[in-house]
Coordinates of C-alpha atoms in Angstrom, one line a residue:
Chain A
M1 CA 144.9 125.2 96.4
A2 CA 142.0 124.7 98.7
E3 CA 140.2 127.9 99.5
K4 CA 140.6 129.6 103.0
L5 CA 136.6 128.6 104.1
T6 CA 134.2 131.3 106.0
K7 CA 132.2 130.4 109.9
V8 CA 129.8 129.7 108.2
Q9 CA 130.8 127.5 105.7
R10 CA 133.4 125.7 108.4
A11 CA 130.4 125.3 110.4
A12 CA 128.4 123.4 107.3
Q13 CA 131.2 120.8 107.0
V14 CA 131.6 119.5 110.3
A15 CA 127.5 120.2 111.0
G16 CA 127.2 117.4 107.7
R17 CA 129.9 115.5 109.5
R18 CA 126.4 114.0 111.6
M19 CA 123.4 114.1 108.7
A20 CA 123.2 110.9 106.1
D21 CA 124.2 111.3 102.8
H22 CA 124.6 109.1 99.8
N23 CA 127.9 107.4 101.2
T24 CA 125.7 106.6 104.8
P25 CA 125.1 102.3 105.1
F26 CA 121.4 102.0 104.7
I27 CA 119.1 101.3 107.1
Y28 CA 117.9 97.5 107.3
N29 CA 116.0 97.7 110.1
S30 CA 113.1 99.4 109.3
W31 CA 110.0 97.9 107.1
Y32 CA 110.5 99.6 103.2
I33 CA 107.8 98.9 100.6
A34 CA 109.4 96.1 98.1
A35 CA 106.7 95.9 95.3
F36 CA 102.9 97.1 94.8
S37 CA 99.9 94.2 95.1
E38 CA 100.4 94.3 91.4
E39 CA 103.6 93.6 90.4
V40 CA 104.3 90.1 92.2
N41 CA 102.1 87.5 90.1
R42 CA 103.2 83.7 89.5
D43 CA 105.9 85.3 86.8
L44 CA 109.5 85.8 88.8
I45 CA 110.9 88.7 89.1
A46 CA 114.6 90.1 90.2
R47 CA 114.0 93.9 91.9
T48 CA 117.2 95.3 94.1
I49 CA 116.2 96.5 97.4
L50 CA 118.5 97.7 100.3
G51 CA 121.8 97.0 97.8
K52 CA 120.7 92.7 97.3
Q53 CA 119.4 90.8 94.5
L54 CA 116.2 89.9 94.4
V55 CA 113.6 87.6 93.3
F56 CA 110.1 88.0 93.9
Y57 CA 106.8 85.7 93.1
R58 CA 103.5 84.8 95.0
K59 CA 103.1 80.9 95.9
E60 CA 99.4 79.0 94.9
D61 CA 98.2 80.3 97.5
G62 CA 98.7 83.7 96.2
S63 CA 101.5 84.7 100.2
P64 CA 104.0 87.1 98.3
V65 CA 107.0 85.7 98.6
A66 CA 111.4 87.1 98.7
L67 CA 114.0 85.2 98.3
D68 CA 117.7 86.1 97.7
N69 CA 118.5 86.0 93.8
R70 CA 121.2 83.8 93.9
C71 CA 121.4 80.2 93.3
G72 CA 123.3 79.2 96.8
H73 CA 125.2 76.3 94.5
R74 CA 127.1 79.0 91.6
S75 CA 125.0 82.0 91.9
F76 CA 122.3 81.6 89.0
P77 CA 120.2 84.5 89.1
L78 CA 116.6 82.4 90.9
S79 CA 114.6 84.9 88.3
K80 CA 115.9 84.0 85.7
S81 CA 114.4 79.9 86.5
S82 CA 111.1 79.0 86.6
I83 CA 108.5 78.4 89.3
E84 CA 107.0 75.2 90.0
G85 CA 103.8 74.7 92.6
D86 CA 105.1 77.0 95.3
T87 CA 109.1 76.2 94.4
I88 CA 112.1 78.2 92.4
V89 CA 113.8 75.3 89.8
C90 CA 117.2 76.4 89.2
G91 CA 118.0 77.3 85.6
Y92 CA 121.2 75.9 85.3
H93 CA 121.7 72.6 87.1
G94 CA 117.8 72.2 89.2
M95 CA 118.3 73.2 92.7
R96 CA 115.8 74.0 93.9
Y97 CA 114.2 76.4 96.9
D98 CA 111.2 76.2 98.5
A99 CA 110.1 79.6 99.5
E100 CA 111.5 79.5 102.5
G101 CA 114.1 79.9 101.2
T102 CA 115.5 75.9 101.7
C103 CA 117.3 73.8 99.1
V104 CA 114.8 71.3 99.1
E105 CA 116.2 68.7 95.8
I106 CA 119.4 68.7 93.8
P107 CA 119.4 66.1 90.9
S108 CA 122.6 65.3 90.7
Q109 CA 122.2 63.4 94.1
P110 CA 118.7 62.2 94.8
G111 CA 118.8 61.8 98.7
C112 CA 121.9 64.5 99.5
G113 CA 120.3 66.5 102.5
C114 CA 121.1 69.6 101.6
N115 CA 119.7 72.8 104.3
G116 CA 123.8 73.6 104.3
I117 CA 123.2 76.2 100.9
S118 CA 119.5 77.5 101.6
I119 CA 119.4 80.8 100.6
R120 CA 117.0 83.8 102.7
S121 CA 113.7 84.8 102.5
F122 CA 113.1 88.0 103.9
P123 CA 110.0 89.1 105.6
L124 CA 106.8 90.4 103.7
Q125 CA 103.5 92.2 104.8
E126 CA 100.7 93.3 101.7
T127 CA 98.5 95.9 103.0
G128 CA 96.4 96.8 100.1
P129 CA 97.7 97.9 97.3
V130 CA 101.7 97.2 99.2
I131 CA 104.1 95.6 99.8
W132 CA 106.4 95.4 102.8
I133 CA 109.4 94.0 103.0
W134 CA 112.1 94.0 106.3
M135 CA 115.6 93.2 105.0
G136 CA 117.5 93.4 109.1
D137 CA 117.6 91.9 111.5
P138 CA 114.8 89.2 111.6
D139 CA 114.4 88.8 114.8
L140 CA 113.1 91.8 115.1
A141 CA 110.9 91.9 112.4
D142 CA 108.0 92.6 113.8
P143 CA 104.6 93.9 112.1
E144 CA 102.4 96.2 114.3
T145 CA 106.1 98.4 113.4
I146 CA 104.7 99.2 110.3
P147 CA 103.4 102.4 109.2
E148 CA 99.8 103.3 108.5
L149 CA 98.8 104.4 105.4
P150 CA 95.8 107.3 105.7
M151 CA 94.8 107.0 102.5
L152 CA 93.6 103.3 102.5
E153 CA 91.1 104.1 105.5
D154 CA 87.9 104.7 104.7
G155 CA 86.0 107.6 103.3
W156 CA 89.6 108.2 101.1
T157 CA 90.2 106.8 97.4
F158 CA 93.3 106.9 96.0
S159 CA 95.9 106.0 93.0
Q160 CA 98.9 104.4 92.8
G161 CA 102.8 105.3 90.6
R162 CA 105.7 104.7 90.6
M163 CA 109.5 105.9 89.0
E164 CA 113.1 104.5 89.7
L165 CA 115.0 107.9 91.1
D166 CA 118.7 107.7 89.7
A167 CA 119.4 109.5 93.3
S168 CA 119.8 108.3 96.8
Y169 CA 116.6 108.4 99.0
V170 CA 118.5 110.0 101.9
Y171 CA 118.2 113.1 99.1
M172 CA 114.6 112.1 97.6
Q173 CA 113.3 112.1 101.4
E174 CA 115.3 115.5 102.3
N175 CA 113.2 117.5 99.1
L176 CA 109.7 116.4 100.6
L177 CA 110.7 118.4 104.0
D178 CA 111.5 121.3 102.8
L179 CA 108.4 122.4 100.1
T180 CA 110.1 125.8 99.2
H181 CA 111.4 124.4 95.9
L182 CA 108.0 124.1 95.1
S183 CA 108.3 128.0 93.9
Y184 CA 111.2 127.4 91.8
L185 CA 111.7 122.8 90.9
H186 CA 108.4 123.5 90.6
A187 CA 107.5 126.3 88.9
N188 CA 105.9 124.8 86.1
T189 CA 103.6 122.0 87.3
F190 CA 102.3 123.2 90.6
G191 CA 104.4 124.9 93.5
S192 CA 103.2 128.9 93.0
P193 CA 105.7 132.0 93.2
D194 CA 104.2 132.4 97.3
Y195 CA 105.2 128.5 98.3
A196 CA 108.7 129.5 99.1
E197 CA 107.8 133.4 101.0
A198 CA 105.5 131.3 102.8
K199 CA 104.9 130.8 107.3
F200 CA 105.8 127.2 108.6
E201 CA 105.8 126.5 112.1
S202 CA 107.6 122.3 112.6
S203 CA 107.1 119.5 115.0
I204 CA 110.1 118.2 115.1
T205 CA 110.7 115.2 117.5
E206 CA 113.7 111.9 117.1
D207 CA 112.3 110.4 115.1
R208 CA 110.0 112.6 113.8
M209 CA 109.2 115.9 111.4
Q210 CA 106.2 117.7 110.2
L211 CA 106.1 121.2 108.8
T212 CA 103.8 122.8 107.5
R213 CA 104.0 125.9 105.7
Y214 CA 100.1 128.3 105.2
V215 CA 100.1 129.9 101.9
T216 CA 96.9 131.7 101.7
P217 CA 95.7 133.8 100.1
T218 CA 97.0 131.9 96.4
T219 CA 95.6 131.1 93.6
L220 CA 95.5 126.9 93.2
P221 CA 97.8 125.4 90.5
P222 CA 95.3 123.5 88.0
I223 CA 96.1 120.4 89.9
W224 CA 94.0 121.1 92.6
A225 CA 92.6 124.1 91.3
K226 CA 90.3 122.1 89.6
P227 CA 89.2 119.8 91.2
T228 CA 88.0 121.3 93.9
G229 CA 86.4 124.3 92.1
L230 CA 88.5 126.9 94.1
D231 CA 89.7 128.9 90.8
G232 CA 90.3 131.5 92.7
S233 CA 93.0 133.9 93.9
R234 CA 91.2 134.2 97.6
A235 CA 92.2 130.0 98.2
A236 CA 94.0 128.5 101.0
R237 CA 96.6 126.1 100.8
I238 CA 97.8 123.9 103.6
T239 CA 100.4 121.0 103.7
T240 CA 101.7 119.6 106.3
S241 CA 105.1 117.8 105.4
D242 CA 105.5 114.6 107.7
F243 CA 109.3 112.5 107.7
V244 CA 107.1 109.3 109.1
S245 CA 110.3 106.5 108.6
P246 CA 113.6 105.9 106.2
A247 CA 110.9 104.3 104.0
L248 CA 107.7 106.4 103.8
H249 CA 106.9 110.6 103.8
I250 CA 103.3 111.5 104.1
T251 CA 101.5 115.1 102.5
H252 CA 98.9 116.5 103.8
A253 CA 96.7 119.4 102.5
E254 CA 93.7 121.4 102.9
F255 CA 92.3 124.0 100.5
Y256 CA 89.5 126.1 101.7
D257 CA 88.6 129.2 100.1
N258 CA 89.1 132.3 102.3
D259 CA 85.6 134.2 101.4
V260 CA 84.1 131.4 103.0
P261 CA 82.8 131.3 106.6
V262 CA 84.5 128.7 108.8
D263 CA 81.8 126.4 109.0
Q264 CA 80.5 126.0 105.6
R265 CA 83.6 125.0 104.0
P266 CA 84.0 121.6 102.2
D267 CA 86.3 119.8 103.2
Y268 CA 89.3 119.2 100.8
R269 CA 92.0 117.5 101.7
I270 CA 94.6 115.4 100.1
K271 CA 97.3 112.8 102.0
V272 CA 99.5 111.4 99.6
A273 CA 102.3 108.4 101.1
H274 CA 106.0 109.1 99.0
L275 CA 107.6 105.8 99.9
I276 CA 110.8 105.5 99.4
T277 CA 113.1 102.2 98.6
P278 CA 116.7 102.4 98.2
V279 CA 117.7 100.5 95.7
T280 CA 121.8 101.3 95.8
Q281 CA 123.9 104.7 97.2
H282 CA 123.0 106.0 94.1
E283 CA 119.4 105.0 93.2
C284 CA 116.4 105.0 94.8
L285 CA 112.6 103.1 93.6
Y286 CA 109.4 105.7 95.1
F287 CA 105.7 104.8 95.2
V288 CA 103.4 106.7 94.9
L289 CA 99.8 106.8 96.3
S290 CA 98.2 109.5 96.5
G291 CA 95.1 109.9 98.0
R292 CA 92.3 112.5 98.4
N293 CA 88.4 112.5 100.2
F294 CA 85.9 114.6 97.8
A295 CA 84.9 113.8 94.4
M296 CA 85.0 110.1 95.6
E297 CA 83.2 108.0 92.6
D298 CA 84.8 110.7 89.7
R299 CA 87.6 108.5 87.6
E300 CA 88.3 111.4 85.0
I301 CA 89.5 113.4 89.2
T302 CA 91.9 110.6 89.6
Q303 CA 93.2 110.9 86.4
F304 CA 93.4 114.5 86.2
M305 CA 94.5 115.1 89.2
H306 CA 97.3 112.0 88.9
H307 CA 98.7 112.6 85.6
Q308 CA 99.3 116.0 87.1
L309 CA 101.3 114.7 90.4
M310 CA 103.2 112.6 88.9
A311 CA 103.8 115.4 86.0
A312 CA 105.3 118.0 88.8
F313 CA 106.6 114.4 90.7
A314 CA 108.9 113.8 88.1
E315 CA 110.3 117.5 88.0
D316 CA 112.2 115.8 91.7
K317 CA 113.3 112.8 89.1
E318 CA 114.7 114.8 87.3
G319 CA 116.2 117.4 89.3
L320 CA 117.9 114.8 91.9
S321 CA 119.8 112.5 89.6
A322 CA 120.8 116.4 88.5
I323 CA 122.0 116.7 92.2
D324 CA 123.7 113.2 91.8
E325 CA 124.6 113.0 88.8
L326 CA 126.6 116.8 90.2
I327 CA 127.8 115.0 92.9
R328 CA 129.2 111.6 91.5
N329 CA 131.3 113.6 89.3
H330 CA 132.9 115.7 91.8
D331 CA 136.2 116.1 92.3
G332 CA 136.7 114.6 95.6
E333 CA 137.3 117.9 97.6
D334 CA 135.3 117.2 100.7
Y335 CA 132.3 120.3 99.9
Y336 CA 129.9 121.6 102.3
E337 CA 126.0 122.4 101.5
I338 CA 124.8 125.2 104.2
S339 CA 121.6 124.7 106.0
V340 CA 119.1 127.7 106.3
A341 CA 115.8 127.5 107.7
S342 CA 113.7 125.7 105.5
D343 CA 115.8 122.8 105.8
E344 CA 115.0 122.7 109.8
G345 CA 113.1 119.7 109.8
A346 CA 115.4 118.1 106.7
V347 CA 118.9 118.7 108.6
A348 CA 116.8 116.4 112.2
M349 CA 115.0 113.9 109.8
R350 CA 119.1 113.5 108.4
R351 CA 121.0 113.4 111.9
Y352 CA 118.7 111.4 112.7
L353 CA 118.7 108.5 109.4
K354 CA 122.6 108.9 110.1
Q355 CA 122.0 108.2 113.4
L356 CA 119.8 105.1 112.9
S357 CA 122.7 103.8 110.8
D358 CA 125.9 104.2 113.1
S359 CA 123.8 102.2 115.7
E360 CA 123.1 99.4 113.3
H361 CA 126.7 99.3 112.3
N362 CA 128.2 99.5 115.6
V363 CA 129.7 103.2 114.8
A364 CA 130.4 104.4 117.6
Chain B
M1 CA 106.3 133.6 131.1
S2 CA 109.5 135.3 130.5
V3 CA 113.1 136.2 132.1
I4 CA 115.1 139.0 131.7
L5 CA 118.7 138.8 130.2
H6 CA 121.0 140.6 130.0
V7 CA 122.7 141.4 127.0
E8 CA 125.7 142.9 125.7
D9 CA 125.6 144.4 121.7
L10 CA 128.3 144.6 119.2
N11 CA 128.5 147.7 119.5
G12 CA 129.4 147.3 123.6
V13 CA 125.7 148.0 124.5
T14 CA 123.5 146.2 127.6
H15 CA 120.6 145.7 126.4
Q16 CA 117.9 144.4 129.3
V17 CA 115.5 142.0 127.2
N18 CA 112.4 140.0 128.1
S19 CA 112.6 136.1 127.0
P20 CA 109.6 133.7 126.9
L21 CA 110.4 131.0 128.1
D22 CA 109.0 129.0 125.0
H23 CA 112.4 130.9 123.3
T24 CA 115.8 129.8 122.7
V25 CA 117.7 132.7 123.1
M26 CA 119.1 132.6 120.0
E27 CA 115.1 133.9 118.5
V28 CA 115.4 136.6 121.4
L29 CA 118.3 138.0 119.9
R30 CA 116.9 137.2 116.6
D31 CA 113.3 139.3 117.1
N32 CA 115.2 142.1 119.6
N33 CA 116.9 142.7 116.5
L34 CA 120.5 141.7 118.9
G35 CA 122.8 141.3 116.2
V36 CA 122.7 137.6 115.3
Q37 CA 122.6 136.5 111.4
A38 CA 121.0 132.6 113.0
I39 CA 121.3 131.8 109.4
C40 CA 120.2 128.0 109.2
G41 CA 117.2 129.0 111.6
G42 CA 118.0 127.2 115.3
S43 CA 119.4 123.5 113.6
C44 CA 123.1 123.9 115.4
A45 CA 124.2 124.1 112.0
C46 CA 126.5 127.1 111.4
A47 CA 127.5 128.5 113.7
T48 CA 126.2 131.8 113.3
C49 CA 124.4 132.8 117.4
H50 CA 127.8 132.5 118.9
V51 CA 127.1 134.6 122.2
I52 CA 130.2 134.1 125.0
V53 CA 127.9 133.5 128.9
D54 CA 129.4 135.5 131.7
P55 CA 131.4 132.9 133.8
A56 CA 129.6 134.1 137.0
N57 CA 126.1 132.8 134.7
F58 CA 128.0 129.5 133.0
H59 CA 126.7 127.2 135.9
L60 CA 123.6 127.9 134.8
L61 CA 123.1 125.9 131.4
T62 CA 123.0 122.5 129.8
P63 CA 126.0 121.4 128.7
A64 CA 126.4 120.9 125.4
G65 CA 125.4 118.8 122.7
D66 CA 127.5 116.7 120.0
D67 CA 125.8 119.1 117.6
E68 CA 126.6 122.5 119.6
Q69 CA 130.1 121.4 120.3
D70 CA 131.5 119.6 116.8
L71 CA 130.7 123.6 116.3
L72 CA 132.3 124.7 118.7
S73 CA 135.0 124.0 117.8
I74 CA 135.8 125.6 114.6
L75 CA 135.4 128.6 116.0
E76 CA 138.2 130.4 115.4
K77 CA 138.4 132.5 118.3
P78 CA 136.4 130.6 121.2
A79 CA 135.9 131.9 124.9
E80 CA 135.3 129.3 128.0
T81 CA 132.2 130.3 127.5
S82 CA 131.2 130.5 124.6
R83 CA 128.1 128.8 123.5
L84 CA 125.7 128.8 120.4
S85 CA 121.9 130.3 121.7
C86 CA 119.9 128.2 119.7
Q87 CA 120.7 125.9 122.1
L88 CA 119.7 127.5 124.6
K89 CA 116.0 127.3 125.9
V90 CA 114.9 130.2 128.0
T91 CA 114.9 128.9 131.7
E92 CA 113.9 130.5 134.5
A93 CA 117.1 129.5 136.0
M94 CA 118.5 132.6 133.8
H95 CA 117.0 135.1 135.2
N96 CA 119.3 138.3 135.1
L97 CA 121.5 135.9 132.7
K98 CA 124.3 137.9 131.5
L99 CA 126.1 137.6 128.0
T100 CA 127.0 138.6 125.3
V101 CA 127.2 138.6 121.4
A102 CA 130.3 137.8 120.2
P103 CA 132.2 139.8 116.9
E104 CA 131.6 137.8 113.5
E105 CA 134.3 135.7 112.3
D106 CA 134.9 135.9 108.4

């Protein structure tokens, strides 16, 4: 027999219906990261993005290409085929496709006009270390709408890393907007007990959610204490969580010593881009660009910070995978998640994703 | 800038509450310990800031949006003038508005 729900539980149930979750259809009309630039070369690589199986390679002039991975003839994976010049020759019956996906040769029928079996190509934009992809309506693909990545600008240095998560991108985006989890999920890495209780301010508009959390005075974890030298108990850690787009969240943080006068504080800031690309309802790719504006030339610090950061993000990977496993094995009864005050940004963000998805898929 | 709200608490006692214009009614009630839980902090996700507005003043409020209507629909004892106070921004037009904090439902 179903339990009788309390008012708060019933409220959570109805509020949840207007929030994106793992069942919400993907938002195609947005730019996502397909790959780091260094991943795409003259080999054919297969990658699934927003549920679509794609093949990537580079043309002879170096420009990247993304095509449907399925040969239009008998569905052979083009990633298991071969590159000739800028074309792919299918490994099954030799159909040849150019970089726009147009079939230009059918070996068994020389001279045959073969445009009708062309495969879809996807717009790409390479910006520094990343390749953005547009999976939606090609007429709406506007490179001007690609979000900026401030850690690639002058005055900043960055490191990059990549993970595969067995979880919906929605929950990864949510994870980043509620950093009170640092005190628990990341207790062994870059969390501290005072994080969850720290004061926060929010700035929420229809399409952008920002939460700033003031953890001060505090003791910085080694990842930030070591490279800044702020190793006392009077440090400040001011973090802004910034939802930019379905594909991008940026964490901005600054660190200083409360005992140093404002005008004498060195400028220690980090900006971490979390670039999240849905693969399936239960999987996503997680690209990280971790930038800082200090110790620019110190490679040892880069390595130290990167190693520490990825160790912390591995805890998110583990936690989100565990949640996803539980959800997948759930008994099927309608469930609800209670939202508390620190979820303010996440609730607004999930409502926004649901609205984007509904409008794209014509859900009334 | 602020206005005065007349708030009847859970014990039937009416308070005149100074309410700043940049706040929501929920924040005013919460900050004055007038008996709203506001578990979700104002995201319109918990229905624990339910108030009943004096019918004479009800027209002064902007109508409930979809999220709020969803939540009002799950109340066991809604009134004609039930609102969620987290969705009510304090405005000058609300000066002297009368409202009652609704008793908690299980």
